[in-house]
Structures are given as C-alpha cells and as structure tokens.
Short mmCIF file of C-alpha atoms in Angstrom, two decimals:
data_model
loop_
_atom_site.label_atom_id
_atom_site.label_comp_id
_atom_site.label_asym_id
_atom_site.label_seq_id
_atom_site.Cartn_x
_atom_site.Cartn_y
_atom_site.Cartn_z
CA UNK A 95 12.63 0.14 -22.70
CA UNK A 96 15.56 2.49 -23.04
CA UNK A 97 15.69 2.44 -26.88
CA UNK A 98 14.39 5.04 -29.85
CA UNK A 99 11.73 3.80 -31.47
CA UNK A 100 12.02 2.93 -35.35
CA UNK A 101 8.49 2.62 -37.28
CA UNK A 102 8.20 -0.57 -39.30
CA UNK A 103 8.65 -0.22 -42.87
CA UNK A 104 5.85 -0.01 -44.86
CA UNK A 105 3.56 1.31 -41.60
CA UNK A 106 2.05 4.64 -42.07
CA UNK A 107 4.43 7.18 -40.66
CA UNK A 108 7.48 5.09 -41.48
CA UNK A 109 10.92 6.68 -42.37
CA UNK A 110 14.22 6.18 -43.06
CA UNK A 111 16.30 5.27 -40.32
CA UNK A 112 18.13 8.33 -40.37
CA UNK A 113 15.18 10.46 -39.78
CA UNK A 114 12.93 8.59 -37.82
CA UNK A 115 13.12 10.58 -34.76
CA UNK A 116 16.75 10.39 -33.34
CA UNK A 117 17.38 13.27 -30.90
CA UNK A 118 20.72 14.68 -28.68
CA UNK A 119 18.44 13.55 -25.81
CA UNK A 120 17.28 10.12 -27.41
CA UNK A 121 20.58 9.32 -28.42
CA UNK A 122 22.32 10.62 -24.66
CA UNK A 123 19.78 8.26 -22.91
CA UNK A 124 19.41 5.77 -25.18
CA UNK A 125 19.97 1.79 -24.08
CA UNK A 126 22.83 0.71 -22.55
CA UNK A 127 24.13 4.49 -22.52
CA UNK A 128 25.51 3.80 -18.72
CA UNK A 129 25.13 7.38 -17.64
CA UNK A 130 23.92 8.77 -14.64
CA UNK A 131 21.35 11.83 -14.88
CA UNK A 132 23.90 15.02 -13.87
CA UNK A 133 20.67 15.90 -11.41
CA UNK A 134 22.14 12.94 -9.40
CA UNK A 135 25.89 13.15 -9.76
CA UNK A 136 25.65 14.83 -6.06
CA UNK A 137 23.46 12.76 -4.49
CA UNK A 138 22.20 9.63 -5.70
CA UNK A 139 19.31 10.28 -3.34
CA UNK A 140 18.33 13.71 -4.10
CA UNK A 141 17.33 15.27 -7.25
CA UNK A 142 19.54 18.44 -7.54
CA UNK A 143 16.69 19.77 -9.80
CA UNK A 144 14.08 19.81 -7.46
CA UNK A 145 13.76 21.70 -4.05
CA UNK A 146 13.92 19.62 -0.65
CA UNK A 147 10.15 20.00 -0.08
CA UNK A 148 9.01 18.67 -3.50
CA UNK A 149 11.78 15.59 -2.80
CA UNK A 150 10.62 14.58 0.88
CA UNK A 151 8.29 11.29 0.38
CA UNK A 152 9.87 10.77 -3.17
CA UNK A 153 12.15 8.07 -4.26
CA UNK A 154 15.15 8.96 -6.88
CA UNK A 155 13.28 7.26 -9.72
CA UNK A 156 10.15 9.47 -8.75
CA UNK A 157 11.92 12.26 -8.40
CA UNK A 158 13.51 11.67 -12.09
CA UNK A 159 9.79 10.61 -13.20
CA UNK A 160 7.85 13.57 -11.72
CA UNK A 161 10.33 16.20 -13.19
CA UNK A 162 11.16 15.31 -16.27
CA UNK A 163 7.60 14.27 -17.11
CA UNK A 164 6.17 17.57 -15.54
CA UNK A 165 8.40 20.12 -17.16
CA UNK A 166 7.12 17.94 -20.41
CA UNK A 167 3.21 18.49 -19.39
CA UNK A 168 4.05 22.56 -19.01
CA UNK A 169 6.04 23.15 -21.99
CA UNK A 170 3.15 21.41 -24.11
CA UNK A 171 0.19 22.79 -22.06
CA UNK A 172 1.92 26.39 -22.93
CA UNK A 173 1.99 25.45 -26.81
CA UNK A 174 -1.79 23.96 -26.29
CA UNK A 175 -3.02 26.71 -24.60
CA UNK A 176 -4.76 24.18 -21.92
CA UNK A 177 -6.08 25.42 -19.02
CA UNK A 178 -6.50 22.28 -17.09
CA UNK A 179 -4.21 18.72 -16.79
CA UNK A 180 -6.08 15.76 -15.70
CA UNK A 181 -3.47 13.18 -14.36
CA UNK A 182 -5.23 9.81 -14.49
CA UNK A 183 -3.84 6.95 -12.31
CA UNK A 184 -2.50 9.82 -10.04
CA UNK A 185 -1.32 7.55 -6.48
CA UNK A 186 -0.16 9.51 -4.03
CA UNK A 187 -0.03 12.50 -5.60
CA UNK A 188 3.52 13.19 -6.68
CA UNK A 189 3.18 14.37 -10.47
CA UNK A 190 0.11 16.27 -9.49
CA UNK A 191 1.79 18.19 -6.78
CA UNK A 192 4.76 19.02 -8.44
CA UNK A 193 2.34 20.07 -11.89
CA UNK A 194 0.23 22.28 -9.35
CA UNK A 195 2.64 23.92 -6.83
CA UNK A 196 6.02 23.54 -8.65
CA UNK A 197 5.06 24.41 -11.78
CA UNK A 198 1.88 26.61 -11.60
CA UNK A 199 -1.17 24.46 -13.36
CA UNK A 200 -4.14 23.68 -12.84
CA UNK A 201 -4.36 20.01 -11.98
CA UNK A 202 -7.02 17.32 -11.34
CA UNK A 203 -5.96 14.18 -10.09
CA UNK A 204 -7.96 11.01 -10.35
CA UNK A 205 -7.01 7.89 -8.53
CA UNK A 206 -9.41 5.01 -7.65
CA UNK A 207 -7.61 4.15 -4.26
CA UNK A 208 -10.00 6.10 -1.50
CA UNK A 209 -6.43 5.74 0.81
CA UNK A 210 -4.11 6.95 -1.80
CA UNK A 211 -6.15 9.76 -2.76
CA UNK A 212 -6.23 10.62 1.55
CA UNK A 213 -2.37 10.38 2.02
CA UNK A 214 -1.70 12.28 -1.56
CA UNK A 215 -4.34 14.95 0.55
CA UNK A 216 -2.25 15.24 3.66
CA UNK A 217 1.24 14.97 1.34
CA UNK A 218 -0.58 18.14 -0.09
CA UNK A 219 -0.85 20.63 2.57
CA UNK A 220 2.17 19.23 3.79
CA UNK A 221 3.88 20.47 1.09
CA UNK A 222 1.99 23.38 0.96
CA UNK A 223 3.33 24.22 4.51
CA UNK A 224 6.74 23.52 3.68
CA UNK A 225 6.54 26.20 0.91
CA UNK A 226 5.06 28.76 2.79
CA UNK A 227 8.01 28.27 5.83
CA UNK A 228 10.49 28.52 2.84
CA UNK A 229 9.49 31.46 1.60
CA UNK A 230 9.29 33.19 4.92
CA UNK A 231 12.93 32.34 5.79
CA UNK A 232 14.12 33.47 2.48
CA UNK A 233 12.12 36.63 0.97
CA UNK A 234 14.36 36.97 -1.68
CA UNK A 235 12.41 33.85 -3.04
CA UNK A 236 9.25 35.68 -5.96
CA UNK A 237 6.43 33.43 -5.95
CA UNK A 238 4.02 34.93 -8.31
CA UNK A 239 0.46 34.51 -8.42
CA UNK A 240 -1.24 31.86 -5.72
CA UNK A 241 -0.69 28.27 -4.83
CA UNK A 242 -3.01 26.04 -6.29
CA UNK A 243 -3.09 22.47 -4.88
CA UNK A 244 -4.12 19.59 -7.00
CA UNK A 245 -8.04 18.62 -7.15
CA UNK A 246 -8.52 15.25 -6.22
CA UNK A 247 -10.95 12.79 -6.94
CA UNK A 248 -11.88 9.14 -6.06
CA UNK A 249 -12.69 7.63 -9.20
CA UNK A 250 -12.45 4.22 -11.06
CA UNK A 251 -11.96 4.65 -14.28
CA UNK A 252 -13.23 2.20 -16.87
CA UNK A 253 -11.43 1.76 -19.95
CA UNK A 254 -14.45 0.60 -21.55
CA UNK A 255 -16.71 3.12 -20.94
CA UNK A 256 -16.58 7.31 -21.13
CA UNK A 257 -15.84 8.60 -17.83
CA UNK A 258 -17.81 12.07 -17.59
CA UNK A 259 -15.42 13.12 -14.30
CA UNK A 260 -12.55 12.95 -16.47
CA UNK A 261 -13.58 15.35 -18.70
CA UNK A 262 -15.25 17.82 -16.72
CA UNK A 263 -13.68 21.32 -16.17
CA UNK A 264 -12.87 22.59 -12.61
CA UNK A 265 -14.75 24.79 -10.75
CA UNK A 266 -12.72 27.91 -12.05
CA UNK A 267 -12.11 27.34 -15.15
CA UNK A 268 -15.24 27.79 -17.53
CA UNK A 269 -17.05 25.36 -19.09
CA UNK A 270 -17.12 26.91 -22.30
CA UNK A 271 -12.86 27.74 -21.96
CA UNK A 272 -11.66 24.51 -20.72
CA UNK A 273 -8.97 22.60 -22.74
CA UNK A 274 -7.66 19.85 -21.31
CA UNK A 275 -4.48 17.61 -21.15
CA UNK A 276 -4.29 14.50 -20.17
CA UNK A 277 -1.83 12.50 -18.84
CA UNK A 278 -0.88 9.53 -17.03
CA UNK A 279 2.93 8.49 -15.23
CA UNK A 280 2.76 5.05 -15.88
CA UNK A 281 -0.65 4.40 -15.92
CA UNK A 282 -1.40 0.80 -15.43
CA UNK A 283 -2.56 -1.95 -18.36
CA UNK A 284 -5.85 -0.80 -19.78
CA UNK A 285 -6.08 2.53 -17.97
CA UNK A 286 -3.55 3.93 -20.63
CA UNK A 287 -5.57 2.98 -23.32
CA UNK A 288 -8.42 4.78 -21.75
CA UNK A 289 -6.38 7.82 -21.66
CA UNK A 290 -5.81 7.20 -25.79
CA UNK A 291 -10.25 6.84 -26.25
CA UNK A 292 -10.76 9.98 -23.70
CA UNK A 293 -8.42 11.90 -25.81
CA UNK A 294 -10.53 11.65 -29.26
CA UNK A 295 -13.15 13.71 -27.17
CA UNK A 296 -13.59 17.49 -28.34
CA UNK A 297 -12.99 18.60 -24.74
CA UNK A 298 -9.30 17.22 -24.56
CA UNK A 299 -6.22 19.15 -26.74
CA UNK A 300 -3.46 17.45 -26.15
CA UNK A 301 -1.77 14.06 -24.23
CA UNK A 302 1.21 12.99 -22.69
CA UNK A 303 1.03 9.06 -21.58
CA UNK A 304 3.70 7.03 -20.02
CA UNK A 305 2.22 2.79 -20.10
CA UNK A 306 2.98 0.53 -18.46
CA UNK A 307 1.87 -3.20 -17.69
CA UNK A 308 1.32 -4.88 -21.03
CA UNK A 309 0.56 -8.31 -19.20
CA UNK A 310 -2.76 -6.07 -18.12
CA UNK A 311 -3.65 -5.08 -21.60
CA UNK A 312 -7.12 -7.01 -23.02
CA UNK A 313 -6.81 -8.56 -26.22
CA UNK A 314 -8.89 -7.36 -27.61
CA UNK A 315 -9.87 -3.92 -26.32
CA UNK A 316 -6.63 -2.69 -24.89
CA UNK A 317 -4.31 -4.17 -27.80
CA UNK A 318 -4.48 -4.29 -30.71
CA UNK A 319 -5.55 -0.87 -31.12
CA UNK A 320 -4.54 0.76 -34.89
CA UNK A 321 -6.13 -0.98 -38.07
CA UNK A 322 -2.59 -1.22 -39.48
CA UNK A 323 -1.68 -3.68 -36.56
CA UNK A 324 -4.77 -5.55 -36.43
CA UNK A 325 -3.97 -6.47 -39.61
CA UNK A 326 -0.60 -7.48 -39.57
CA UNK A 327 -0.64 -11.53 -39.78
CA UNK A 328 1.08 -13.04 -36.56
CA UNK A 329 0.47 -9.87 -34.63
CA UNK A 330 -1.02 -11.78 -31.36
CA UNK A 331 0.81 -11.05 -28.27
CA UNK A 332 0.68 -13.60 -25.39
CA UNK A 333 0.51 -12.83 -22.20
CA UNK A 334 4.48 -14.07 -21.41
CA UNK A 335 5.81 -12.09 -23.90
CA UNK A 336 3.62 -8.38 -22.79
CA UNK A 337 4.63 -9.53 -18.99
CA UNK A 338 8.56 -9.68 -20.35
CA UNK A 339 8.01 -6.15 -22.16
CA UNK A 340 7.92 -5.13 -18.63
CA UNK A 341 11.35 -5.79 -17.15
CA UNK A 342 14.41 -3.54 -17.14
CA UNK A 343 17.12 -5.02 -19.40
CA UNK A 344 19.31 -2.39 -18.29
CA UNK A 345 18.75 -3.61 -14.36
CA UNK A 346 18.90 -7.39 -15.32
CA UNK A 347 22.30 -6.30 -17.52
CA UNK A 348 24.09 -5.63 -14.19
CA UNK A 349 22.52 -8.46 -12.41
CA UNK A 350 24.07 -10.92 -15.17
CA UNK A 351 27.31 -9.10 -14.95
CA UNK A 352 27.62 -9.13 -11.10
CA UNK A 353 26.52 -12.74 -11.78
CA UNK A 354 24.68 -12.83 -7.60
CA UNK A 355 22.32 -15.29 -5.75
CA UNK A 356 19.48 -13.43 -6.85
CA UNK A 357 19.44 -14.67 -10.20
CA UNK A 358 18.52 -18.02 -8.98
CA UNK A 359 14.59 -16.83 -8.40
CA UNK A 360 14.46 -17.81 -12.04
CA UNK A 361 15.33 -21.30 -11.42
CA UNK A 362 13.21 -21.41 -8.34
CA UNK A 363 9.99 -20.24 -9.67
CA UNK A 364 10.56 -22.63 -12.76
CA UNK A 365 10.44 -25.52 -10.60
CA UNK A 366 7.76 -23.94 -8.29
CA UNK A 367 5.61 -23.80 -11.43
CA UNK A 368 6.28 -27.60 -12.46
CA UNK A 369 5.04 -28.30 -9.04
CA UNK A 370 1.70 -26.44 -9.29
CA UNK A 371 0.49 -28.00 -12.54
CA UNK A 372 1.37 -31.27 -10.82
CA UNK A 373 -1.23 -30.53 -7.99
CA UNK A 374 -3.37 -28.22 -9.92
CA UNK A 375 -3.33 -28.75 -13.74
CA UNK A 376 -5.53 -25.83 -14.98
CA UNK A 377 -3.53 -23.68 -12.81
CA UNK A 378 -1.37 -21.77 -15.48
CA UNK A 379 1.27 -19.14 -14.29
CA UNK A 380 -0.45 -17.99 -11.36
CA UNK A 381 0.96 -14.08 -10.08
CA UNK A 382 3.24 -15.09 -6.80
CA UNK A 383 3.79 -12.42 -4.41
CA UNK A 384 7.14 -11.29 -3.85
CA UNK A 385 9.30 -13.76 -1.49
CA UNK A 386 11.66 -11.79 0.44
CA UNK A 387 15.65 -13.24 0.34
CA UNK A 388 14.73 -15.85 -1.96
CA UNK A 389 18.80 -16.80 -2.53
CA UNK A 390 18.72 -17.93 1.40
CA UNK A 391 15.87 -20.35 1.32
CA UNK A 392 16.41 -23.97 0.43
CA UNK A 393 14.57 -24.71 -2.77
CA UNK A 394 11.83 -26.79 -1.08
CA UNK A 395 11.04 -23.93 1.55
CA UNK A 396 10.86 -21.35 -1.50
CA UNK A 397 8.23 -24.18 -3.34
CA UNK A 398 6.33 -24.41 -0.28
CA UNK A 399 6.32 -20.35 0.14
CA UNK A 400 5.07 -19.99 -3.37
CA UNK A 401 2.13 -22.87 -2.92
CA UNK A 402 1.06 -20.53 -0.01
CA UNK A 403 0.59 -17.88 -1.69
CA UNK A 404 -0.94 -18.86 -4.90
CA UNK A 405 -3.82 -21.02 -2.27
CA UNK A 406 -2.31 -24.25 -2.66
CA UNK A 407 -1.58 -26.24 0.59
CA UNK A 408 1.89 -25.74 1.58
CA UNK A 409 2.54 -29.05 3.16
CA UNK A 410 1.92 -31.10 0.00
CA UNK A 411 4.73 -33.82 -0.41
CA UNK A 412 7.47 -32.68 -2.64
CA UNK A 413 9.84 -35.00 -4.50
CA UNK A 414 12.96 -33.51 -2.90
CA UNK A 415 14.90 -35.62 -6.22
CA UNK A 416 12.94 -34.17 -8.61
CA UNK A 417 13.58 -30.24 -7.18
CA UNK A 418 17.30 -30.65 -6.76
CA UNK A 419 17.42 -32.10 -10.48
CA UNK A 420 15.83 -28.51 -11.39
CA UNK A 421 18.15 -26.84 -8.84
CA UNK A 422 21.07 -28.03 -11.53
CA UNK A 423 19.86 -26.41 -14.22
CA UNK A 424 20.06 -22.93 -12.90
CA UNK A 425 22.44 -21.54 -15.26
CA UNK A 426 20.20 -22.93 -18.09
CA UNK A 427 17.64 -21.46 -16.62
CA UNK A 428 18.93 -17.86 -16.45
CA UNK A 429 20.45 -18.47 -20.46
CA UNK A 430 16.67 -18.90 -21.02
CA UNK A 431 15.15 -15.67 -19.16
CA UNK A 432 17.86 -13.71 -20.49
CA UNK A 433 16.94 -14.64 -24.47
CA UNK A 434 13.52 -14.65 -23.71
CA UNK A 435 14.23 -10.77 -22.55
CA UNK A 436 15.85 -9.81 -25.62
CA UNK A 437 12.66 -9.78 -27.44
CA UNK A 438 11.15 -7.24 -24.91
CA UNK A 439 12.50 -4.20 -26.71
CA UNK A 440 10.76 -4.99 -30.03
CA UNK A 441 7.37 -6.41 -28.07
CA UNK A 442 7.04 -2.43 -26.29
CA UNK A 443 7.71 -0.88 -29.61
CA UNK A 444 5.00 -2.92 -30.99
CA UNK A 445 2.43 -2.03 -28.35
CA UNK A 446 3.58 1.41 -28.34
CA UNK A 447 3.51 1.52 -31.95
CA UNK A 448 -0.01 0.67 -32.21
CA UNK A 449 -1.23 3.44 -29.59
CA UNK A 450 0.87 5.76 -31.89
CA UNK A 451 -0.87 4.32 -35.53
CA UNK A 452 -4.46 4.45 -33.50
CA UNK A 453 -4.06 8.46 -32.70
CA UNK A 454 -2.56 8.91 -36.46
CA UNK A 455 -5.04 7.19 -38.18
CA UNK A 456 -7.75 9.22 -36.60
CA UNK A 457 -5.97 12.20 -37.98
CA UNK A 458 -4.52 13.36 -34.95
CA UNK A 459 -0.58 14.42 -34.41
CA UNK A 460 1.51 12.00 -32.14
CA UNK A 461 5.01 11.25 -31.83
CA UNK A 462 7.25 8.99 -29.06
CA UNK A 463 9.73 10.83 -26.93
CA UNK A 464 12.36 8.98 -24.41
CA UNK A 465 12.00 11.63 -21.65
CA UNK A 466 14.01 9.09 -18.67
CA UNK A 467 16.63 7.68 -18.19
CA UNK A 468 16.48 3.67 -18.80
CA UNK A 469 18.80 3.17 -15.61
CA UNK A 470 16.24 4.92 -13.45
CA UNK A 471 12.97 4.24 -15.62
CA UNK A 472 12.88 1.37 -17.88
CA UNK A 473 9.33 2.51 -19.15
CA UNK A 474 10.73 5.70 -20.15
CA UNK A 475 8.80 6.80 -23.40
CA UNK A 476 6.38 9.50 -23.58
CA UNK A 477 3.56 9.40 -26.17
CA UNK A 478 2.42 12.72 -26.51
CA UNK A 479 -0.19 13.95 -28.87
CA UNK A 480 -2.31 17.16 -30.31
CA UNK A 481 -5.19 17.65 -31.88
CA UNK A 482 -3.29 20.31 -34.40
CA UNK A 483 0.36 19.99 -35.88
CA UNK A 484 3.14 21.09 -34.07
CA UNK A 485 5.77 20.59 -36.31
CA UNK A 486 9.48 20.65 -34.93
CA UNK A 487 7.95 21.92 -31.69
CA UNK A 488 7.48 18.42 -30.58
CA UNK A 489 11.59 18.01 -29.88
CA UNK A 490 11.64 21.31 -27.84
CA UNK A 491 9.28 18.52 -25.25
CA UNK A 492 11.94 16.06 -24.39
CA UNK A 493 14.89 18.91 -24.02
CA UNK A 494 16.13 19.25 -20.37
CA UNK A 495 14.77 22.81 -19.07
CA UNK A 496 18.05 24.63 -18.44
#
C-alpha cells in the first residue's frame, strides 16, 4: 500500500520504530511521496530503463513492475547461488522474459491459462527476434553467453496441495545442483500463499513474492497463517475489509482531490446493492463486472446494468423514488468509502505481517521491502526470504541498479 511496514509491538521480530526497517528507498517512495520514478520523467509511456524491445506489449506500471522486481530476483539469486527462478502466476510472460533474456537466468514460468501461456510463447520469440535485429544493426552491442527463453508450463497450481512441477529442475540444470527461487508479481489470493508452503521445501533457497487479492485469501488456509496471529484475539478479517486492502489510496487521493463524476460509482453500486437483496435476499455483495462510463448513465440504467450482470432480470420494476433518495446521498456516500479506505494500510500490513511471522517462525530469514512506486503500484512490497541469514545484504535488494 505505499507505506513501510512497522511490526506490532510485542510480535516476534518487533523493533523500535527507529530501526524497524526504514530505508533511502522506503522512505523516497513511501505514501503520499508524489514523485514520479526518474525512469519516466521522459516519457510517461516508456521506461527509460529498459530497451524498446523489452517495453513493446508492456504498460508503464509493467514496465516499473517487471524491472524493478527483476533486477530484485538477480541480485538475490547471485547471493543464493540459485540456478533456476520459477515465476508462479507468470501471464503473459513479461517478468519471465525480461528474468531470461534481459537479465540472463534461467526461468520457468507457470501459468494455468493454456492462452496466456500461447501468447507469452509468441511474445517470446518475438522478442527474441527483436534482439537478434538489434544486435545486428549495432555490433558494438556484447551479448555474452546465449539467449535463453523462459520455460513455460500450463499448470494449475493448488495452494492446498504440493505441486511436483513447481519444484522440478529444468532439463539443464541437474537434479542433484538445482536451487531454486521462487517468485510471484502479484500472484493472485491463495496462489501467494502457495508460493510461502512450496518454499519450506529443501529444493527451494530463496523467495521473492509480491500478493495481491486479499478478498481471495481462505480463512482459514490462506490467512491466518503465523501462530502469533492466529492467536491474536479479534484477528478475523472479513471479506470487505481484505477486498478494501486492495485499492490504491494514492489513486483514490487524486480522485477526491479532482473531486470528478467518477466518484459517484460509489453511490451507484450502494443503491444497486439495496436493490438486489430486495429481489434476492441471500444474495450478499455479488462481484459486478466493470460498467463502462458509469457517470453518464442515469441511476436506474446503471441498476438495471448491474442486475444483468450479477443474473438478475434486468427489467424488474424499480422504485424510481426510492433510487433518487440514494442518488442524494452521494457525498455521504463517498465520506464513507473514503474512511472505510483508511483502514486498508493497517489491514495489508496485517496480512503481510503474518506471511512474514509464518517464514520466521519456521526459522527461516524474511524481511518486507517497498521495491515500487505506490503511484504506479499500490501493491508494491516485496517479501523476500532465505533459507540462511543474509544480514545487511537484504537492503542492497530494494536499491535502484545504477
């Protein structure tokens, strides 16, 4: 969420304040720091820290994500001595290709999406071609060694259960050599968590996780994880308040200040939802697929929208009274949200928190690193972990590579 996290007093691992992890970088892209990453001063479009071929396909945030994340990944499969990263959750690709042919590792990429896993495939030797024309035009360019694209695999993996794929070497790299890292750019709800079990097995040295998706996490099984939490009275976390750990406060800060017609969604899905429990009672919060230019529609064509696409029959008779009434309260509404939001910060510590207390308690070495930038990447700590102690090494991770 933008912030530096601060252990609770009295959990294991807790410090003062003063020392409880502050960095430069932490501090520089802390919450609410309002500056723009210097790779974008140029361009807001194009990362001036990656080559044209590794940005074609990839948004800004991505861009941000995939570097900052990857230069992360090599610096601590160097101090590791890994021989393989397993990127878990992989999409189309991106992290993985810039891992394999930016930065030189040995990558396996595991995504359960058979069509994600094709276009990452053809984003691949796309790439691939792209490098091979640049270095052609300009010879002064030293590429040492060969090009290794990413392995891919089609593979859902169950947080539940041991996933043998995961954890199985690649072709050249022996089975009695392989270390592995793992890591995940925000992998989805549970998925995380399986990264966290996976890494407890010998096979695995170290981890670098970026969550995301609380609302996904199952309680229990994906939260809480640590003893220390599970114990803490009062420690249940409903589904509304994981789903608000989600959501930018830096983005919705500039919404509230430019004070637009967006923000009146809020008010519009509140009365959308007073409308569903009217027709369908057990029907609690139901996910609504995004409505495109929700500040044109009238508030009865939004309602009637939304009842589409939760399966409720659009044409049921509204009381056109009773929706303006709600209409009126917008402001209220968006007073609500935006309290509601403040607790997000301390809800993702929490979560975050108890992923960190699981890995310690089991004697391994973890710490949480903000590697983004909040304005691009709300989600934007790292949990990284090793199976031995790397001391003050673990800053060195989150420093920009010059």
């Amino acid at each position: 969420m933008g912030h530096t996290p601060l252990l609770m007093a009295g959990s294991p691992g807790w410090t003062e304040p003063a020392t409880a992890g502050h960095t430069a970088a932490g501090d520089a892209w802390g919450r609410g720091s309002g500056q723009t990453p210097s790779e974008f001063l140029e361009n807001p479009s194009q990362s001036s820290r990656l080559t044209a071929p590794f940005r074609k396909h990839v948004r800004p945030k991505k861009q941000h994500e995939i570097r900052r994340l990857g230069e992360l990944v090599k610096k601590l499969s160097d101090l590791t001595g890994c021989t393989q990263v397993v990127d878990v959750g992989s999409g189309q690709g991106h992290l993985s290709r810039f891992m394999s042919l930016g930065l030189g590792l040995m990558v396996k990429s595991i995504e359960g999406d058979q069509r994600l896993v094709e276009r990452a495939q053809r984003l691949d030797q796309e790439l691939l071609q792209a490098l091979q024309k640049e270095e052609k035009r300009n010879p002064q360019v030293v590429h040492t060694g060969p090009r290794h694209c990413p392995h891919h695999v089609v593979r859902w993996v169950d947080p539940t259960a041991l996933c043998e794929e995961l954890l199985l070497p690649l072709e050249n790299s022996p089975q009695s050599e392989a270390r592995l890292l793992l890591t995940g750019l925000h992998a989805c709800g549970d998925l995380s968590v399986a990264l966290l079990r996976h890494f407890c097995r010998p096979e695995v040295a170290a981890l670098a996780s970026v969550g995301c998706c609380y609302m996904k996490l199952s309680d229990p099984g994906g939260y809480p994880l640590s003893q220390w939490v599970a114990g803490l009275p009062g420690r249940e976390l409903p589904y509304r308040l994981r789903e608000g750990a989600c959501h930018a406060l830096e983005e919705y800060a500039e919404r509230l200040q430019k004070a637009g017609p967006g923000l009146r969604t809020h008010c519009y899905r509140a009365a959308l939802e007073t409308v569903i429990r009217r027709a369908r009672p057990e029907l609690r919060r139901p996910g609504v697929q995004g409505i495109p230019r929700v500040h044109e529609l009238k508030i009865e064509e939004y309602v009637q929208r939304g009842l589409q696409r939760v399966g409720l029959d659009p044409h049921l008779p509204l009381n056109l009274a009773a929706l303006r009434a709600h209409q009126a309260q917008e402001n209220r509404v968006v007073a609500f949200f935006s309290l509601a939001l403040l607790l997000a910060p301390l809800v993702e510590t929490l979560i975050l928190l108890d992923r960190l207390l699981y890995l310690q308690e089991q004697g391994f070495h973890a710490e949480l690193l903000p590697i983004f930038s909040p304005e691009l990447s709300p989600r934007n700590l790292v949990l990284v972990a090793t199976k031995r102690p790397l001391g003050e090494t673990f800053s060195v991770l989150e420093t920009e590579d010059s």
